Amino acid sequence: MSVVFGGLMLGQVLPRVISGALTSFTSWRNVYWAALGLQFLLLGLLWLFFPDYPSNNANSSTSPVQLLWRVVRLAFTEPILAYGCIVSLLSNAAMSSFWTTLTALLASDPFGFSSLQIGLFSLTAIDPVVLVPLYSSFVVEHVATYLAASIALICGIAGVAVGTFTGTFSLVGLVFQALAIDFGVDSTSIAYRSAIYDAVPRGGE
């Protein structure tokens, strides 16, 4: 699961670099046209190559409404799911706030980065692709979920603290925050997802 999650993170990092390059050499509107074309390309690839597995519950009479209600019920019957949702919501809000406002910070003084440089800075967030699977193998699988999640959250909080006090004038502080917050948030998500899958392997059936 951590490898798949790392691939998803890579899918978030690379578009930042590509969009920065497109904005530097062409109109910023071309970013949207490129995104539209890639979406249609992805749709075509999925249509052609995605395997058509038979349903595991072909004879099930469960309606879509019942499935949605089951999700709501799990939030009250499985505490680990509720904790994981709350922690993931707050930690991802912190990470999204950082990356959303980072563009304006890097483009202003004292950094004055171009769109291409800002896009390349996003490569600092590639560390979860390598580190999160290692953290999952050596920590998440061998300690309690709360301990694994707490260690990861402390890393993220440390990154936010360093970036808050040094990020306005030091590029090193921003790099450290990018590394720490991405690793912390992604590792926390992996820890809780593993625990949720163990507690509810078939979605509460």
PDB file of C-alpha atoms in Angstrom:
ATOM      1  CA  MET A   1       0.000   0.000   0.000  1.00  0.00           C
ATOM      2  CA  SER A   2       2.837   2.405   0.778  1.00  0.00           C
ATOM      3  CA  VAL A   3       4.280   1.861  -2.711  1.00  0.00           C
ATOM      4  CA  VAL A   4       0.924   2.689  -4.300  1.00  0.00           C
ATOM      5  CA  PHE A   5       0.597   5.738  -2.063  1.00  0.00           C
ATOM      6  CA  GLY A   6       4.104   6.818  -3.042  1.00  0.00           C
ATOM      7  CA  GLY A   7       3.070   6.604  -6.680  1.00  0.00           C
ATOM      8  CA  LEU A   8       0.107   8.861  -5.953  1.00  0.00           C
ATOM      9  CA  MET A   9       2.428  11.378  -4.339  1.00  0.00           C
ATOM     10  CA  LEU A  10       4.689  11.271  -7.380  1.00  0.00           C
ATOM     11  CA  GLY A  11       1.624  12.098  -9.434  1.00  0.00           C
ATOM     12  CA  GLN A  12       1.174  15.249  -7.363  1.00  0.00           C
ATOM     13  CA  VAL A  13       4.798  16.352  -7.603  1.00  0.00           C
ATOM     14  CA  LEU A  14       5.471  15.964 -11.325  1.00  0.00           C
ATOM     15  CA  PRO A  15       2.516  18.105 -12.504  1.00  0.00           C
ATOM     16  CA  ARG A  16       3.915  21.026 -10.503  1.00  0.00           C
ATOM     17  CA  VAL A  17       7.183  20.780 -12.394  1.00  0.00           C
ATOM     18  CA  ILE A  18       5.443  20.412 -15.756  1.00  0.00           C
ATOM     19  CA  SER A  19       3.082  23.319 -15.110  1.00  0.00           C
ATOM     20  CA  GLY A  20       6.000  25.503 -14.034  1.00  0.00           C
ATOM     21  CA  ALA A  21       7.849  24.712 -17.254  1.00  0.00           C
ATOM     22  CA  LEU A  22       4.772  25.386 -19.401  1.00  0.00           C
ATOM     23  CA  THR A  23       4.130  28.699 -17.681  1.00  0.00           C
ATOM     24  CA  SER A  24       7.740  29.778 -18.186  1.00  0.00           C
ATOM     25  CA  PHE A  25       7.819  29.155 -21.926  1.00  0.00           C
ATOM     26  CA  THR A  26       4.174  29.518 -22.980  1.00  0.00           C
ATOM     27  CA  SER A  27       0.961  31.111 -21.772  1.00  0.00           C
ATOM     28  CA  TRP A  28      -0.323  30.014 -18.378  1.00  0.00           C
ATOM     29  CA  ARG A  29      -3.591  29.063 -20.081  1.00  0.00           C
ATOM     30  CA  ASN A  30      -1.785  26.214 -21.813  1.00  0.00           C
ATOM     31  CA  VAL A  31      -1.497  24.486 -18.444  1.00  0.00           C
ATOM     32  CA  TYR A  32      -5.250  23.941 -18.492  1.00  0.00           C
ATOM     33  CA  TRP A  33      -5.241  22.741 -22.091  1.00  0.00           C
ATOM     34  CA  ALA A  34      -2.439  20.300 -21.280  1.00  0.00           C
ATOM     35  CA  ALA A  35      -4.346  19.051 -18.233  1.00  0.00           C
ATOM     36  CA  LEU A  36      -7.465  18.538 -20.351  1.00  0.00           C
ATOM     37  CA  GLY A  37      -5.514  16.571 -22.954  1.00  0.00           C
ATOM     38  CA  LEU A  38      -3.873  14.394 -20.314  1.00  0.00           C
ATOM     39  CA  GLN A  39      -7.242  13.620 -18.746  1.00  0.00           C
ATOM     40  CA  PHE A  40      -8.599  12.405 -22.078  1.00  0.00           C
ATOM     41  CA  LEU A  41      -5.400  10.399 -22.646  1.00  0.00           C
ATOM     42  CA  LEU A  42      -5.777   8.794 -19.225  1.00  0.00           C
ATOM     43  CA  LEU A  43      -9.416   8.004 -19.937  1.00  0.00           C
ATOM     44  CA  GLY A  44      -8.437   6.269 -23.171  1.00  0.00           C
ATOM     45  CA  LEU A  45      -5.664   4.260 -21.525  1.00  0.00           C
ATOM     46  CA  LEU A  46      -7.966   3.127 -18.732  1.00  0.00           C
ATOM     47  CA  TRP A  47     -10.619   2.132 -21.249  1.00  0.00           C
ATOM     48  CA  LEU A  48      -8.135   0.067 -23.248  1.00  0.00           C
ATOM     49  CA  PHE A  49      -5.979  -1.535 -20.579  1.00  0.00           C
ATOM     50  CA  PHE A  50      -7.780  -1.505 -17.234  1.00  0.00           C
ATOM     51  CA  PRO A  51      -8.664  -5.123 -16.359  1.00  0.00           C
ATOM     52  CA  ASP A  52     -12.344  -5.938 -16.091  1.00  0.00           C
ATOM     53  CA  TYR A  53     -12.430  -8.054 -12.959  1.00  0.00           C
ATOM     54  CA  PRO A  54     -15.705  -9.723 -11.985  1.00  0.00           C
ATOM     55  CA  SER A  55     -17.453  -8.309  -8.950  1.00  0.00           C
ATOM     56  CA  ASN A  56     -16.681  -9.964  -5.616  1.00  0.00           C
ATOM     57  CA  ASN A  57     -20.316  -9.504  -4.647  1.00  0.00           C
ATOM     58  CA  ALA A  58     -22.094 -10.312  -7.885  1.00  0.00           C
ATOM     59  CA  ASN A  59     -25.051 -11.826  -6.020  1.00  0.00           C
ATOM     60  CA  SER A  60     -25.284  -9.102  -3.401  1.00  0.00           C
ATOM     61  CA  SER A  61     -28.549  -7.199  -3.092  1.00  0.00           C
ATOM     62  CA  THR A  62     -26.936  -4.259  -1.296  1.00  0.00           C
ATOM     63  CA  SER A  63     -28.085  -0.959  -2.762  1.00  0.00           C
ATOM     64  CA  PRO A  64     -25.861   2.111  -3.243  1.00  0.00           C
ATOM     65  CA  VAL A  65     -27.732   3.873  -0.431  1.00  0.00           C
ATOM     66  CA  GLN A  66     -26.971   0.999   1.920  1.00  0.00           C
ATOM     67  CA  LEU A  67     -23.304   1.141   0.959  1.00  0.00           C
ATOM     68  CA  LEU A  68     -23.160   4.862   1.730  1.00  0.00           C
ATOM     69  CA  TRP A  69     -24.926   4.332   5.039  1.00  0.00           C
ATOM     70  CA  ARG A  70     -22.399   1.629   5.902  1.00  0.00           C
ATOM     71  CA  VAL A  71     -19.613   4.206   5.523  1.00  0.00           C
ATOM     72  CA  VAL A  72     -21.405   6.579   7.919  1.00  0.00           C
ATOM     73  CA  ARG A  73     -21.984   3.770  10.407  1.00  0.00           C
ATOM     74  CA  LEU A  74     -18.322   2.754  10.385  1.00  0.00           C
ATOM     75  CA  ALA A  75     -17.336   6.238  11.562  1.00  0.00           C
ATOM     76  CA  PHE A  76     -19.235   5.552  14.804  1.00  0.00           C
ATOM     77  CA  THR A  77     -18.482   1.860  15.258  1.00  0.00           C
ATOM     78  CA  GLU A  78     -14.759   1.916  14.411  1.00  0.00           C
ATOM     79  CA  PRO A  79     -12.904   4.552  16.475  1.00  0.00           C
ATOM     80  CA  ILE A  80      -9.695   4.086  14.481  1.00  0.00           C
ATOM     81  CA  LEU A  81     -11.545   5.222  11.356  1.00  0.00           C
ATOM     82  CA  ALA A  82     -12.837   8.364  13.067  1.00  0.00           C
ATOM     83  CA  TYR A  83      -9.398   9.200  14.479  1.00  0.00           C
ATOM     84  CA  GLY A  84      -7.748   8.593  11.130  1.00  0.00           C
ATOM     85  CA  CYS A  85     -10.220  10.829   9.300  1.00  0.00           C
ATOM     86  CA  ILE A  86      -9.786  13.712  11.745  1.00  0.00           C
ATOM     87  CA  VAL A  87      -5.987  13.500  11.815  1.00  0.00           C
ATOM     88  CA  SER A  88      -5.771  13.167   8.032  1.00  0.00           C
ATOM     89  CA  LEU A  89      -8.114  16.137   7.543  1.00  0.00           C
ATOM     90  CA  LEU A  90      -6.057  18.432   9.751  1.00  0.00           C
ATOM     91  CA  SER A  91      -2.631  17.280   8.574  1.00  0.00           C
ATOM     92  CA  ASN A  92      -3.568  17.455   4.895  1.00  0.00           C
ATOM     93  CA  ALA A  93      -5.019  20.927   5.469  1.00  0.00           C
ATOM     94  CA  ALA A  94      -1.624  22.033   6.789  1.00  0.00           C
ATOM     95  CA  MET A  95       0.221  20.493   3.848  1.00  0.00           C
ATOM     96  CA  SER A  96      -2.186  21.941   1.273  1.00  0.00           C
ATOM     97  CA  SER A  97      -1.924  25.395   2.846  1.00  0.00           C
ATOM     98  CA  PHE A  98       1.856  25.245   2.618  1.00  0.00           C
ATOM     99  CA  TRP A  99       2.014  24.232  -1.039  1.00  0.00           C
ATOM    100  CA  THR A 100      -0.776  26.618  -2.061  1.00  0.00           C
ATOM    101  CA  THR A 101       0.863  29.712  -0.583  1.00  0.00           C
ATOM    102  CA  LEU A 102       4.423  28.658  -1.419  1.00  0.00           C
ATOM    103  CA  THR A 103       4.142  29.917  -4.997  1.00  0.00           C
ATOM    104  CA  ALA A 104       3.492  33.491  -3.872  1.00  0.00           C
ATOM    105  CA  LEU A 105       6.295  33.310  -1.301  1.00  0.00           C
ATOM    106  CA  LEU A 106       8.912  32.024  -3.742  1.00  0.00           C
ATOM    107  CA  ALA A 107       7.891  34.536  -6.405  1.00  0.00           C
ATOM    108  CA  SER A 108       8.315  37.498  -4.040  1.00  0.00           C
ATOM    109  CA  ASP A 109      11.403  38.975  -2.388  1.00  0.00           C
ATOM    110  CA  PRO A 110      13.918  37.858  -1.264  1.00  0.00           C
ATOM    111  CA  PHE A 111      13.647  34.762  -3.488  1.00  0.00           C
ATOM    112  CA  GLY A 112      12.214  36.082  -6.752  1.00  0.00           C
ATOM    113  CA  PHE A 113      11.870  32.645  -8.344  1.00  0.00           C
ATOM    114  CA  SER A 114      10.556  32.212 -11.874  1.00  0.00           C
ATOM    115  CA  SER A 115       7.666  29.852 -12.648  1.00  0.00           C
ATOM    116  CA  LEU A 116      10.131  27.184 -13.775  1.00  0.00           C
ATOM    117  CA  GLN A 117      12.181  27.484 -10.593  1.00  0.00           C
ATOM    118  CA  ILE A 118       9.046  27.271  -8.467  1.00  0.00           C
ATOM    119  CA  GLY A 119       8.031  24.130 -10.324  1.00  0.00           C
ATOM    120  CA  LEU A 120      11.468  22.598  -9.833  1.00  0.00           C
ATOM    121  CA  PHE A 121      11.284  23.397  -6.118  1.00  0.00           C
ATOM    122  CA  SER A 122       8.383  20.959  -5.957  1.00  0.00           C
ATOM    123  CA  LEU A 123      10.886  18.143  -6.498  1.00  0.00           C
ATOM    124  CA  THR A 124      11.795  18.546  -2.825  1.00  0.00           C
ATOM    125  CA  ALA A 125       8.484  16.814  -2.099  1.00  0.00           C
ATOM    126  CA  ILE A 126       9.595  13.647  -3.862  1.00  0.00           C
ATOM    127  CA  ASP A 127      11.049  12.222  -0.633  1.00  0.00           C
ATOM    128  CA  PRO A 128       7.834  10.408   0.387  1.00  0.00           C
ATOM    129  CA  VAL A 129       8.139   8.221  -2.706  1.00  0.00           C
ATOM    130  CA  VAL A 130      11.302   6.713  -1.195  1.00  0.00           C
ATOM    131  CA  LEU A 131      10.983   7.287   2.543  1.00  0.00           C
ATOM    132  CA  VAL A 132       7.334   6.402   3.183  1.00  0.00           C
ATOM    133  CA  PRO A 133       7.660   2.759   1.995  1.00  0.00           C
ATOM    134  CA  LEU A 134      10.751   2.401   4.202  1.00  0.00           C
ATOM    135  CA  TYR A 135       8.945   3.945   7.172  1.00  0.00           C
ATOM    136  CA  SER A 136       6.014   1.634   6.577  1.00  0.00           C
ATOM    137  CA  SER A 137       8.218  -1.462   6.452  1.00  0.00           C
ATOM    138  CA  PHE A 138      10.429  -0.686   9.444  1.00  0.00           C
ATOM    139  CA  VAL A 139       8.094   1.282  11.722  1.00  0.00           C
ATOM    140  CA  VAL A 140       4.389   1.076  10.846  1.00  0.00           C
ATOM    141  CA  GLU A 141       4.378  -2.726  10.605  1.00  0.00           C
ATOM    142  CA  HIS A 142       6.201  -3.197  13.923  1.00  0.00           C
ATOM    143  CA  VAL A 143       4.755  -0.642  16.357  1.00  0.00           C
ATOM    144  CA  ALA A 144       1.304   0.507  17.436  1.00  0.00           C
ATOM    145  CA  THR A 145      -0.605   2.689  15.005  1.00  0.00           C
ATOM    146  CA  TYR A 146      -0.775   5.639  17.369  1.00  0.00           C
ATOM    147  CA  LEU A 147       2.978   5.562  17.962  1.00  0.00           C
ATOM    148  CA  ALA A 148       3.783   5.353  14.248  1.00  0.00           C
ATOM    149  CA  ALA A 149       1.336   8.160  13.475  1.00  0.00           C
ATOM    150  CA  SER A 150       2.628  10.295  16.354  1.00  0.00           C
ATOM    151  CA  ILE A 151       6.247  10.014  15.194  1.00  0.00           C
ATOM    152  CA  ALA A 152       5.241  11.026  11.680  1.00  0.00           C
ATOM    153  CA  LEU A 153       3.130  13.926  12.950  1.00  0.00           C
ATOM    154  CA  ILE A 154       6.002  15.199  15.089  1.00  0.00           C
ATOM    155  CA  CYS A 155       8.166  15.275  11.960  1.00  0.00           C
ATOM    156  CA  GLY A 156       5.500  17.280  10.167  1.00  0.00           C
ATOM    157  CA  ILE A 157       5.035  19.698  13.072  1.00  0.00           C
ATOM    158  CA  ALA A 158       8.798  20.208  13.282  1.00  0.00           C
ATOM    159  CA  GLY A 159       8.846  21.083   9.596  1.00  0.00           C
ATOM    160  CA  VAL A 160       6.018  23.592  10.015  1.00  0.00           C
ATOM    161  CA  ALA A 161       7.777  25.189  12.993  1.00  0.00           C
ATOM    162  CA  VAL A 162      11.084  25.559  11.154  1.00  0.00           C
ATOM    163  CA  GLY A 163       9.380  26.898   8.038  1.00  0.00           C
ATOM    164  CA  THR A 164       7.288  29.369  10.016  1.00  0.00           C
ATOM    165  CA  PHE A 165      10.283  31.025  11.657  1.00  0.00           C
ATOM    166  CA  THR A 166      12.842  30.769   8.837  1.00  0.00           C
ATOM    167  CA  GLY A 167      10.911  30.308   5.604  1.00  0.00           C
ATOM    168  CA  THR A 168      10.454  34.003   4.883  1.00  0.00           C
ATOM    169  CA  PHE A 169      14.190  34.547   4.471  1.00  0.00           C
ATOM    170  CA  SER A 170      15.850  31.121   4.222  1.00  0.00           C
ATOM    171  CA  LEU A 171      15.447  28.651   1.383  1.00  0.00           C
ATOM    172  CA  VAL A 172      16.884  25.936   3.622  1.00  0.00           C
ATOM    173  CA  GLY A 173      13.968  26.389   6.010  1.00  0.00           C
ATOM    174  CA  LEU A 174      11.463  25.983   3.196  1.00  0.00           C
ATOM    175  CA  VAL A 175      13.213  22.877   1.888  1.00  0.00           C
ATOM    176  CA  PHE A 176      13.191  21.353   5.359  1.00  0.00           C
ATOM    177  CA  GLN A 177       9.510  22.147   5.775  1.00  0.00           C
ATOM    178  CA  ALA A 178       8.657  20.640   2.390  1.00  0.00           C
ATOM    179  CA  LEU A 179      10.563  17.448   3.209  1.00  0.00           C
ATOM    180  CA  ALA A 180       9.238  17.109   6.746  1.00  0.00           C
ATOM    181  CA  ILE A 181       5.597  17.985   6.179  1.00  0.00           C
ATOM    182  CA  ASP A 182       5.202  15.730   3.147  1.00  0.00           C
ATOM    183  CA  PHE A 183       6.893  12.827   4.897  1.00  0.00           C
ATOM    184  CA  GLY A 184       4.908  13.387   8.090  1.00  0.00           C
ATOM    185  CA  VAL A 185       1.504  13.687   6.445  1.00  0.00           C
ATOM    186  CA  ASP A 186       1.990  10.767   4.062  1.00  0.00           C
ATOM    187  CA  SER A 187       3.409   8.470   6.748  1.00  0.00           C
ATOM    188  CA  THR A 188       0.526   9.325   9.073  1.00  0.00           C
ATOM    189  CA  SER A 189      -1.969   8.446   6.358  1.00  0.00           C
ATOM    190  CA  ILE A 190      -0.244   5.114   5.729  1.00  0.00           C
ATOM    191  CA  ALA A 191      -0.257   4.262   9.446  1.00  0.00           C
ATOM    192  CA  TYR A 192      -3.971   4.907   9.829  1.00  0.00           C
ATOM    193  CA  ARG A 193      -4.937   3.272   6.548  1.00  0.00           C
ATOM    194  CA  SER A 194      -3.093   0.098   7.510  1.00  0.00           C
ATOM    195  CA  ALA A 195      -4.899   0.027  10.844  1.00  0.00           C
ATOM    196  CA  ILE A 196      -8.273   0.676   9.197  1.00  0.00           C
ATOM    197  CA  TYR A 197      -7.767  -2.113   6.657  1.00  0.00           C
ATOM    198  CA  ASP A 198      -6.872  -4.494   9.476  1.00  0.00           C
ATOM    199  CA  ALA A 199      -9.922  -3.488  11.519  1.00  0.00           C
ATOM    200  CA  VAL A 200     -12.389  -3.443   8.609  1.00  0.00           C
ATOM    201  CA  PRO A 201     -10.896  -5.653   5.870  1.00  0.00           C
ATOM    202  CA  ARG A 202     -14.148  -5.847   3.871  1.00  0.00           C
ATOM    203  CA  GLY A 203     -15.629  -2.429   4.512  1.00  0.00           C
ATOM    204  CA  GLY A 204     -17.789  -3.438   7.436  1.00  0.00           C
ATOM    205  CA  GLU A 205     -19.651  -6.277   5.767  1.00  0.00           C
TER     206      GLU A 205
END
